[in-house]
Short mmCIF file of C-alpha atoms and ligand atoms in Angstrom, two decimals:
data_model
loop_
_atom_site.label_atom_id
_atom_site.label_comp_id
_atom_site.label_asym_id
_atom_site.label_seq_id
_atom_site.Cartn_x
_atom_site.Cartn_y
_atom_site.Cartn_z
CA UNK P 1 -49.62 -30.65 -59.22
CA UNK P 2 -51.53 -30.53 -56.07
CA UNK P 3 -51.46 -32.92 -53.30
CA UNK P 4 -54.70 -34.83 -52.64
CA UNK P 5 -55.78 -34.65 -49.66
CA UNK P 6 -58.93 -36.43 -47.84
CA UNK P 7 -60.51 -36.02 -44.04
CA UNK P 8 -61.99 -38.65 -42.13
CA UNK P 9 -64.48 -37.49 -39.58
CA UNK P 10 -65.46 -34.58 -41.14
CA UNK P 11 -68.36 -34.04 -39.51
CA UNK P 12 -66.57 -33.53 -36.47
CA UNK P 13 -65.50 -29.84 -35.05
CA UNK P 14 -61.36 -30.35 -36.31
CA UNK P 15 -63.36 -32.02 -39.42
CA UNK P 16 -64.73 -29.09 -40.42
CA UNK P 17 -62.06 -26.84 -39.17
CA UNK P 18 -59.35 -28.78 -41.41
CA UNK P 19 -61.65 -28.63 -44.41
CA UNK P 20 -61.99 -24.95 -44.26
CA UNK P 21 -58.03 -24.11 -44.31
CA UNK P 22 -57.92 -27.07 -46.68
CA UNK P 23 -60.56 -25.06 -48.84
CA UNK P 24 -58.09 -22.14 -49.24
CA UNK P 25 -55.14 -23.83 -49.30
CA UNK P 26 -53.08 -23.01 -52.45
CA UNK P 27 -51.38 -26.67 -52.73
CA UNK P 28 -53.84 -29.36 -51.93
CA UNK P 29 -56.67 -30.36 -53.55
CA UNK P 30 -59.50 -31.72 -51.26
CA UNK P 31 -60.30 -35.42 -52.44
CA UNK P 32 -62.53 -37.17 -49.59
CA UNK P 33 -64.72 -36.44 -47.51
CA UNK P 34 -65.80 -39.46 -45.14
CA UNK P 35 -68.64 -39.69 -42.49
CA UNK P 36 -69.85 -42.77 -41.07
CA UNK P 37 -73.04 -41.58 -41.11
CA UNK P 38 -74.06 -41.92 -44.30
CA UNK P 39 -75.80 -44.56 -46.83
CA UNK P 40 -75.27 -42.34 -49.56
CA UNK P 41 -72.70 -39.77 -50.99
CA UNK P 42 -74.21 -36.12 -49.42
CA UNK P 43 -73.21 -32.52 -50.21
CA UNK P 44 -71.20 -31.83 -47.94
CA UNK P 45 -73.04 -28.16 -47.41
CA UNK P 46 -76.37 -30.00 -46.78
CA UNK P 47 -74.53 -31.73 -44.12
CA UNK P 48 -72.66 -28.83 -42.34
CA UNK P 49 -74.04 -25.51 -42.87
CA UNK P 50 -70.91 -24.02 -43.02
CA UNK P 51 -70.52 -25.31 -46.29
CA UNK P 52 -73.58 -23.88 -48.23
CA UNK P 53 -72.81 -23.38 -51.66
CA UNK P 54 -70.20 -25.63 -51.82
CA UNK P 55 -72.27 -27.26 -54.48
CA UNK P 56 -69.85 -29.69 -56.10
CA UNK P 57 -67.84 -31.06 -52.47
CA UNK P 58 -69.46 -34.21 -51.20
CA UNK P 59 -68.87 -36.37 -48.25
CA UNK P 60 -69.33 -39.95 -48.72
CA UNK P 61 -70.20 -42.66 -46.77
CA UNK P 62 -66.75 -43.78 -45.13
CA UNK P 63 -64.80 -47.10 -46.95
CA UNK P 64 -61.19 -46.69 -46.26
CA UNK P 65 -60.63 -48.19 -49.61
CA UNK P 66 -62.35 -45.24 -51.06
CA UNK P 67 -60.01 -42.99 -49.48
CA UNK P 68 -57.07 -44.58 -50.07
CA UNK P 69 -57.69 -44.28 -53.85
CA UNK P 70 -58.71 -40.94 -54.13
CA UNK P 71 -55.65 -39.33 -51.57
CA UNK P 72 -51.84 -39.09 -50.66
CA UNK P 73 -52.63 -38.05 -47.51
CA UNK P 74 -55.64 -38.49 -44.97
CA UNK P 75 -56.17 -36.37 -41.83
CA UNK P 76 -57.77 -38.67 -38.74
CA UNK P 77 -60.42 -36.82 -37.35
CA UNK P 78 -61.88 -39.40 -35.19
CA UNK P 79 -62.17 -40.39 -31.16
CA UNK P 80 -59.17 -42.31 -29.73
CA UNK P 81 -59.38 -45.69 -30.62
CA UNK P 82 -59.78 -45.45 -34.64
CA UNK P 83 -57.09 -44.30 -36.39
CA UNK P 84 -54.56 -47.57 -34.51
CA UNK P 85 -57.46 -49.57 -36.63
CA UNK P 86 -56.89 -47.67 -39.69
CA UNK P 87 -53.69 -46.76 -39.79
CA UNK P 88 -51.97 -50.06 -40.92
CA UNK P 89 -54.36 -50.69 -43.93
CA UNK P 90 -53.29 -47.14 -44.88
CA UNK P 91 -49.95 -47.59 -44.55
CA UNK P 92 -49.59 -50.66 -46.70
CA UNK P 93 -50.19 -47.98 -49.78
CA UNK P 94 -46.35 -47.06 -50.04
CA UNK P 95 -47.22 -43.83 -50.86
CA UNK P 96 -49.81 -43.02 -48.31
CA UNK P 97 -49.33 -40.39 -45.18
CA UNK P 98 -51.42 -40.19 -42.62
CA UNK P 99 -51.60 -36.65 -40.01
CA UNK P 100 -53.81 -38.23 -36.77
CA UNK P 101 -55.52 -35.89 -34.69
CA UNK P 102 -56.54 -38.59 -32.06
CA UNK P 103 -54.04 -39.58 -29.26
CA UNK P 104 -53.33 -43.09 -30.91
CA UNK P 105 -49.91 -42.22 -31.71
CA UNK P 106 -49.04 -40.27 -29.25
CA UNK P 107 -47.54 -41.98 -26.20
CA UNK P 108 -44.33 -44.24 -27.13
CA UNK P 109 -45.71 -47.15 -24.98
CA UNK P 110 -48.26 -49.37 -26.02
CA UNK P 111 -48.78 -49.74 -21.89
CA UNK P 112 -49.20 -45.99 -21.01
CA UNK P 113 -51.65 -45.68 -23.82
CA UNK P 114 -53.85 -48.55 -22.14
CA UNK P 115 -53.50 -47.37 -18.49
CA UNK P 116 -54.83 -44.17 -19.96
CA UNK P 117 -57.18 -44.97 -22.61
CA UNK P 118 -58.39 -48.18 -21.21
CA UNK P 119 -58.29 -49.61 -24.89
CA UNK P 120 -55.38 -52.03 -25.97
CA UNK P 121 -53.48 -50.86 -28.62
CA UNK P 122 -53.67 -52.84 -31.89
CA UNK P 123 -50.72 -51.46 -34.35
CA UNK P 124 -48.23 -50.84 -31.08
CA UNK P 125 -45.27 -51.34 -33.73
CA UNK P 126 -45.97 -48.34 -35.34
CA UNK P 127 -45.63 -46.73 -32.02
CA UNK P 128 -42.11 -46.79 -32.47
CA UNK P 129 -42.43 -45.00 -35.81
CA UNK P 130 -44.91 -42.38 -35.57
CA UNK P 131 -43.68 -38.58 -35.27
CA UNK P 132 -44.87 -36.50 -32.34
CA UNK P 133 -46.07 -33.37 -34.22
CA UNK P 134 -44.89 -30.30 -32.79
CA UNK P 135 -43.21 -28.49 -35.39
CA UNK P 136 -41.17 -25.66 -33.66
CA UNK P 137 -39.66 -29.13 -31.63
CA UNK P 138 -39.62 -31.63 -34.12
CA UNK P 139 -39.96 -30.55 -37.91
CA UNK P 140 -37.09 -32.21 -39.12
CA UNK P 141 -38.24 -35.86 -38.10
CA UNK P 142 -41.89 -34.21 -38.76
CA UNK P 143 -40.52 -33.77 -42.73
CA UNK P 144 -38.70 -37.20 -43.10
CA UNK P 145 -41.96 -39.09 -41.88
CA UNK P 146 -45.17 -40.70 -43.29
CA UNK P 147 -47.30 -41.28 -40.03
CA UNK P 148 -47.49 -38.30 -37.95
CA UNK P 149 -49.36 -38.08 -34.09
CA UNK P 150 -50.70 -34.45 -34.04
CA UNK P 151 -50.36 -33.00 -29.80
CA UNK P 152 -53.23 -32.75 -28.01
CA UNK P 153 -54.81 -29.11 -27.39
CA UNK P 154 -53.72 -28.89 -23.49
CA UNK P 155 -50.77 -30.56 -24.43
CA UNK P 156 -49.64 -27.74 -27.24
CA UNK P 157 -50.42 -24.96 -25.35
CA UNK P 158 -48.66 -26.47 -22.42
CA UNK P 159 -45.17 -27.70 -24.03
CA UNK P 160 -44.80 -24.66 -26.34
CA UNK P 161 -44.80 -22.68 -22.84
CA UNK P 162 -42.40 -24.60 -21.17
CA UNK P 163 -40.03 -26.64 -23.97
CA UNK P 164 -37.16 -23.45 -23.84
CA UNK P 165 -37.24 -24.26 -19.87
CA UNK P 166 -37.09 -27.84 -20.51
CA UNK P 167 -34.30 -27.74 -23.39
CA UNK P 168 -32.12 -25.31 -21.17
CA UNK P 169 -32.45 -27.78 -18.14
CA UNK P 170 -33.91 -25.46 -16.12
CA UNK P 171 -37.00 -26.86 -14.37
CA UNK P 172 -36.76 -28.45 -11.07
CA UNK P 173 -38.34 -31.95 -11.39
CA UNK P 174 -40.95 -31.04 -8.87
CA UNK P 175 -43.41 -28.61 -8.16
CA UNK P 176 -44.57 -27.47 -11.75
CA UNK P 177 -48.04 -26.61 -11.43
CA UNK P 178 -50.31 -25.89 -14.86
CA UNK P 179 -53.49 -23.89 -14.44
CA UNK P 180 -55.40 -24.55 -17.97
CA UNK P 181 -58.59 -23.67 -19.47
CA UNK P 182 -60.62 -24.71 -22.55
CA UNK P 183 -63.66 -23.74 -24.57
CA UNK P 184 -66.60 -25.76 -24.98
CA UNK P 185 -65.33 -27.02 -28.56
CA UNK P 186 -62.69 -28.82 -27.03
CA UNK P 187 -65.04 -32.09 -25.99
CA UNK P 188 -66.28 -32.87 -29.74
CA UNK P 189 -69.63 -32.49 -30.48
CA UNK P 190 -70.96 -35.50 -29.86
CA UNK P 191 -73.76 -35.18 -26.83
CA UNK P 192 -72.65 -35.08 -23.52
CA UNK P 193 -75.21 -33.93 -20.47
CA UNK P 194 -72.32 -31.69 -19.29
CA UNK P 195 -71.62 -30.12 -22.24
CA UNK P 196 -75.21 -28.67 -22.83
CA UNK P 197 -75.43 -24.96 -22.98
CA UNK P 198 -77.14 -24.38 -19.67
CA UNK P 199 -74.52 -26.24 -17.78
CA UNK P 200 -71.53 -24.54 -19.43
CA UNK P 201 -72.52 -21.17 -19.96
CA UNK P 202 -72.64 -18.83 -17.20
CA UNK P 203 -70.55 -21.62 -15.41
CA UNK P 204 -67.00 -22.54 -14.52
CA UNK P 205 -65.36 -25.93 -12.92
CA UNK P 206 -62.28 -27.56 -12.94
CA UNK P 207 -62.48 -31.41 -14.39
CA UNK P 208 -60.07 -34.64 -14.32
CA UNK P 209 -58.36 -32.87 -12.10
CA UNK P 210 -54.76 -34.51 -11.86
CA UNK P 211 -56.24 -37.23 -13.99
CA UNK P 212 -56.79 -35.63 -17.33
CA UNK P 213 -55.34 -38.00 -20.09
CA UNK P 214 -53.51 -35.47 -21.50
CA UNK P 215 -50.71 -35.65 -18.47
CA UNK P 216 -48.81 -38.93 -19.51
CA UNK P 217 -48.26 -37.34 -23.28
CA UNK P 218 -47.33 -34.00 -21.12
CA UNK P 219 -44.58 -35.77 -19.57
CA UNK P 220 -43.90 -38.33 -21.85
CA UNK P 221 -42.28 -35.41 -24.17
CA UNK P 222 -41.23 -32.95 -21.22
CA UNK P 223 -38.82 -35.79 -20.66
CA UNK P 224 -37.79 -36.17 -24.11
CA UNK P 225 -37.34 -32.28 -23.94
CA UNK P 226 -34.87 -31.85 -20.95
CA UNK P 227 -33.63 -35.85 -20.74
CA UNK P 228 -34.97 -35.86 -17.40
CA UNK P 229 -38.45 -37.22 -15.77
CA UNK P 230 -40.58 -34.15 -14.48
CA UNK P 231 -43.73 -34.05 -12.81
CA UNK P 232 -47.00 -31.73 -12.67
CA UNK P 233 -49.97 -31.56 -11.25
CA UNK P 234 -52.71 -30.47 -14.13
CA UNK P 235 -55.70 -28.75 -13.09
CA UNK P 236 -57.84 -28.61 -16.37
CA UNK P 237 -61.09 -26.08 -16.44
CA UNK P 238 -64.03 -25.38 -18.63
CA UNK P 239 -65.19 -22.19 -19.27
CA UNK P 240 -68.11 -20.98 -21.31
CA UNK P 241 -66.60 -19.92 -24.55
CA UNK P 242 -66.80 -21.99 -28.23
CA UNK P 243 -63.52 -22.02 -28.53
CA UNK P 244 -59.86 -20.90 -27.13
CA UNK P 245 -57.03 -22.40 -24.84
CA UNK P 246 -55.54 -20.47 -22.14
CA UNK P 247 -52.83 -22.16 -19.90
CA UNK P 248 -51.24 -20.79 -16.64
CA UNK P 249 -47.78 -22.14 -15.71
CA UNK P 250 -46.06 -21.79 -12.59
CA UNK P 251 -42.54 -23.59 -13.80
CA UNK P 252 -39.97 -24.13 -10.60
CA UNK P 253 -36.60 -23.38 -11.93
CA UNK P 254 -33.55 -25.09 -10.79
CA UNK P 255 -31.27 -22.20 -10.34
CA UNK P 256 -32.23 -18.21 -10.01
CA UNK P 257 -32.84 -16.48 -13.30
CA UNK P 258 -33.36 -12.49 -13.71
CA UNK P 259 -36.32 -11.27 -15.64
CA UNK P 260 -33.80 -10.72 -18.86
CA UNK P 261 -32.44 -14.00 -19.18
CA UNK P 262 -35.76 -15.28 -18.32
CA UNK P 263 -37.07 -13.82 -21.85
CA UNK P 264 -33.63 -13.85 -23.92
CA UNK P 265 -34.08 -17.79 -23.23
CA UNK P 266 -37.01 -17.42 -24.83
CA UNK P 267 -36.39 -15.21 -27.94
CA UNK P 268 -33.52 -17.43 -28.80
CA UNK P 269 -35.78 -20.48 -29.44
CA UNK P 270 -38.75 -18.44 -30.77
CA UNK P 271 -37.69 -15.25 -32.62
CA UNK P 272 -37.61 -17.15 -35.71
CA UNK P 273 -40.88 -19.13 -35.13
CA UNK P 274 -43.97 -18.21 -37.48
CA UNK P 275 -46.19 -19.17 -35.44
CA UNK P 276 -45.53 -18.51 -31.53
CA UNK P 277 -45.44 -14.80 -30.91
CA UNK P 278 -43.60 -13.67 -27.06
CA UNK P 279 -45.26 -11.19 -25.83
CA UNK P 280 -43.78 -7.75 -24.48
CA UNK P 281 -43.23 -7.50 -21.18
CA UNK P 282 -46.97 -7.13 -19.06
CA UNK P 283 -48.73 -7.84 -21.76
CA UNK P 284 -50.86 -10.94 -21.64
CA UNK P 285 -52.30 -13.50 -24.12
CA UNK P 286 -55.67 -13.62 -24.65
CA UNK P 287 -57.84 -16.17 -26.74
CA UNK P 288 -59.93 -13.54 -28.93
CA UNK P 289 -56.61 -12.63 -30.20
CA UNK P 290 -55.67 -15.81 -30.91
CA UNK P 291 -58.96 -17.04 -32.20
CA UNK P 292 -58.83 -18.55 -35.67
CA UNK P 293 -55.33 -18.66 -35.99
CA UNK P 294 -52.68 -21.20 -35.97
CA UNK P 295 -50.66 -18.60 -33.62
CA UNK P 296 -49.68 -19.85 -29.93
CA UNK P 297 -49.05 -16.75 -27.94
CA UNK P 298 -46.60 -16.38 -24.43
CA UNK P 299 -46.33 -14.03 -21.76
CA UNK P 300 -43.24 -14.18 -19.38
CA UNK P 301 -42.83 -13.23 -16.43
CA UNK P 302 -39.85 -13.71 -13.24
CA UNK P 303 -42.23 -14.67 -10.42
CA UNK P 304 -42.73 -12.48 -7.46
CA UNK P 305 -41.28 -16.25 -5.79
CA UNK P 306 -37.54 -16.00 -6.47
CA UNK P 307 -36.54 -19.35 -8.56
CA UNK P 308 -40.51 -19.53 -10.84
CA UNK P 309 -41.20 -18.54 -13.89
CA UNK P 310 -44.61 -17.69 -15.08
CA UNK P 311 -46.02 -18.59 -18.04
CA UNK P 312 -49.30 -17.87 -19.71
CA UNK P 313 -50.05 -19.30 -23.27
CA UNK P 314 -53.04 -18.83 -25.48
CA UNK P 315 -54.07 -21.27 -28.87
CA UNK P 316 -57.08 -21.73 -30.72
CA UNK P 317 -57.85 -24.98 -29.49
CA UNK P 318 -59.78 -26.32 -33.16
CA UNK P 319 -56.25 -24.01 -35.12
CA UNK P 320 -52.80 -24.20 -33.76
CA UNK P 321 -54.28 -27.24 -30.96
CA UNK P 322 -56.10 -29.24 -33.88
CA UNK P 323 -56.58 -28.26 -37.53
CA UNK P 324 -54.28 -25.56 -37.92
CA UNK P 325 -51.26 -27.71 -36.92
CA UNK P 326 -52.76 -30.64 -38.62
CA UNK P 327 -52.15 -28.60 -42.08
CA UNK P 328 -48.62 -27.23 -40.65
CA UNK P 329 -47.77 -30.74 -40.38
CA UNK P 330 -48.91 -31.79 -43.85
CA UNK P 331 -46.92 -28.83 -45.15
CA UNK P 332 -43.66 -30.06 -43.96
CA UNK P 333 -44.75 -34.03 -44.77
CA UNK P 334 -45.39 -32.75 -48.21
CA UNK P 335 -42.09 -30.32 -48.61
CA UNK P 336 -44.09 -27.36 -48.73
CA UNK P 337 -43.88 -23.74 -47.39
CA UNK P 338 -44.64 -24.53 -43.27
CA UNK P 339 -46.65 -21.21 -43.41
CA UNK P 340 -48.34 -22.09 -46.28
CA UNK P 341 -52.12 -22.01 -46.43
CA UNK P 342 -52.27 -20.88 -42.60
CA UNK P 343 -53.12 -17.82 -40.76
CA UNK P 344 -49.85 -16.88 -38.01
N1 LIG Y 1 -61.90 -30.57 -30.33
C1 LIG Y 1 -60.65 -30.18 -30.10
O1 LIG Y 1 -60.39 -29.03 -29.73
C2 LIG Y 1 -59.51 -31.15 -30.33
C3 LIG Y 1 -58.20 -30.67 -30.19
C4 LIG Y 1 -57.14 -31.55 -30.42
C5 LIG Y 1 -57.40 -32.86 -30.75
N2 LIG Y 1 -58.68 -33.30 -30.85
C6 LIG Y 1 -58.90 -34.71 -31.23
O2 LIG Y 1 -59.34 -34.75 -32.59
C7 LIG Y 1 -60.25 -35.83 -32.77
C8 LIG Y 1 -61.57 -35.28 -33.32
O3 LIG Y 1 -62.07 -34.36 -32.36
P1 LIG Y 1 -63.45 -33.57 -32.53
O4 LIG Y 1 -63.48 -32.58 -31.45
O5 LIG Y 1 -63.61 -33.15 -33.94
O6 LIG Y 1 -64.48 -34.74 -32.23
P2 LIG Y 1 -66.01 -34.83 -32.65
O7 LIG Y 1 -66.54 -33.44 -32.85
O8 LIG Y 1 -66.68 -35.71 -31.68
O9 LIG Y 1 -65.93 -35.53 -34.08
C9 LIG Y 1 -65.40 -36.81 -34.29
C10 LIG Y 1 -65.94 -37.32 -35.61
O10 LIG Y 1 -65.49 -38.68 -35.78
C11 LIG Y 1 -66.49 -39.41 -36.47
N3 LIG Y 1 -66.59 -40.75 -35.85
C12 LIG Y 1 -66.97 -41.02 -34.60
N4 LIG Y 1 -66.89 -42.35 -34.36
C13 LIG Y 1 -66.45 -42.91 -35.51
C14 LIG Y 1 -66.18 -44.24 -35.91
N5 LIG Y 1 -66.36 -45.28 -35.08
N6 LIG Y 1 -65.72 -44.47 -37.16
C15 LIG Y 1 -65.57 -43.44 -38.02
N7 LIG Y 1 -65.84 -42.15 -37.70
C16 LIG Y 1 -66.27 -41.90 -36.45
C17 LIG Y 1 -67.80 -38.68 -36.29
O11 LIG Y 1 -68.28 -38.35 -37.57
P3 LIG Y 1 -69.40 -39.20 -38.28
O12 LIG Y 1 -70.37 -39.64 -37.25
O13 LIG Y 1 -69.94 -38.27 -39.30
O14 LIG Y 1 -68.63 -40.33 -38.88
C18 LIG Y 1 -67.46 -37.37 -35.60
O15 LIG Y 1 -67.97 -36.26 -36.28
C19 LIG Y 1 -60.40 -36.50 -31.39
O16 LIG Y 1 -59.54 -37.59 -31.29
C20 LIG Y 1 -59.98 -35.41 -30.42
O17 LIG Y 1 -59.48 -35.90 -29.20
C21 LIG Y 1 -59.74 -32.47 -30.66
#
């Protein structure tokens, strides 16, 4: 039997990106299809070109009751501030699960996620039980729960480079410094001025520097990851591409490591991983091999600075920092393959 499965937000860019691995994914069936937009149930290919001659798949006007009936599961594609609405109505189905790809699960404290977000949160006791969704670091609480917070894009690009560093308890607290750059598909597609072609393309600039809200979740599970509080600084940039994350870490390390142990650290808690490939030594990611993936690639390097590692990481931002980890996330809710219906 396959698991029915609905999207909320659909419309959006991770909207459409989750309903086109959903499309060929062997185990799910694809149930709803919600957009606030509409007065009327649409085809959904009238709606999103992508879609043409998907005759019989139609989005309907959003009712979270509607939802609810048709689905086991439901994927939150929707701005911060949404899904903490939502979620509690959802949850009172016993058999519901929910995979949210805004930040309203994401930091522990219902504080943090005000200072941040300047919104209140209104369901801070599920806080407590939501599931920070980063597979390769959490897949067993991942499996056993029903409300999961999928990472942010900077955020998964940035903890899969550093977590071995973290878990070995080998960063200095200070002085970690992440370089980080994102395609225009990053900011949703609702209209912004500075998100019109002619100011991205042919353009680059750094923005939010050291005040991007992505920092607090950065840290939040950096110090679940090495039991310790460590700080960055964050300098996030736009560059004119659709889509692709590319993130530049200069990690401080708290004792000297040589260029071997620097990597065997990192084959031991990645060799096995499906879907984070280490690079060979000199050779860099890049985001057009990345691109449409659910793959995070590393490159490694022993900085020319005794005591720093380098890190460089590339994701799809819409695959392995939205959709694609979305879906990895509903495989292991669901007891199904990780890998399955996803590109690595
Ligand atoms: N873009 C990325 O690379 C990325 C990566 C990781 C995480 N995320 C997160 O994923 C979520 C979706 O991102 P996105 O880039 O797809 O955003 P988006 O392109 O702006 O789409 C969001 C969708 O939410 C729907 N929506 C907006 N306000 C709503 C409301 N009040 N009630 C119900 N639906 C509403 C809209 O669809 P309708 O108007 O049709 O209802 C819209 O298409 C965000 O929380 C974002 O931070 C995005």
């Amino acid at each position: 039997m396959k698991i029915k499965v609905g999207i909320v937000g659909v419309t959006g860019y991770v909207g459409q990106e989750l309903l086109r691995i959903l499309l060929r994914h062997p185990a799910v069936s694809v149930e709803y299809l919600g957009s606030r937009q509409l007065k009327k149930p649409a085809p959904a290919g009238e709606l999103l070109p992508s879609f043409r001659g998907t005759n019989d798949l139609k989005v309907h006007p959003f009712r979270i009751t509607s939802a609810l009936d048709a689905c086991e599961l439901l994927f939150l594609a929707l701005p911060h501030g949404i899904a903490m609405e939502l979620a509690p109505q959802i949850l009172r189905k016993r058999t519901a699960r929910i995979v949210d790809l805004s930040a309203d699960f994401r930091l522990r404290s219902a504080g943090q996620y005000q200072q941040t977000y300047r919104l209140k949160h209104k369901a801070s006791p599920l806080l407590r039980e939501a599931v920070y969704g980063l597979p390769e670091w959490n897949r067993d609480k991942i499996s056993r729960s029903r409300l999961v917070a999928n990472p942010g894009c900077y955020p998964t690009a940035v903890l899969l480079g550093l977590a071995p560093l973290a878990k070995e308890r080998l960063l200095k607290r200070e002085g970690l410094t992440v370089d980080a750059k994102s395609g225009a598909t990053g900011a949703g597609r609702s209209l912004k001025e500075d998100l019109l072609f002619c100011e991205v393309n042919e353009n680059l600039r750094a923005y939010r520097v050291n005040a991007h809200q992505h920092i607090p979740e950065m840290e939040q599970q950096m110090k679940e990851l090495s039991g310790a509080p460590i700080r960055m600084s964050f300098v996030p940039h736009f560059v004119p591409i659709n889509r692709g994350l590319y993130a530049t870490i200069y990690a401080p390390l708290s004792r000297p490591l040589t260029e071997r142990q620097l990597r065997s650290i990192y084959r031991k808690w990645y060799s096995k991983e499906p879907f984070v490939r280490l690079l060979p030594e000199r050779v860099w990611p890049q985001v057009k091999s990345v691109a449409g993936s659910n793959r995070c690639e590393i490159g490694l390097q022993r900085d020319r600075q005794e005591q720093r590692a380098l890190i460089i990481t590339a994701i799809d931002n819409l695959g392995k920092g939205a959709a694609g980890q979305a879906v990895q996330n509903m495989n292991l809710l669901c007891g199904l393959e990780e890998t399955e219906g996803l590109l690595g």
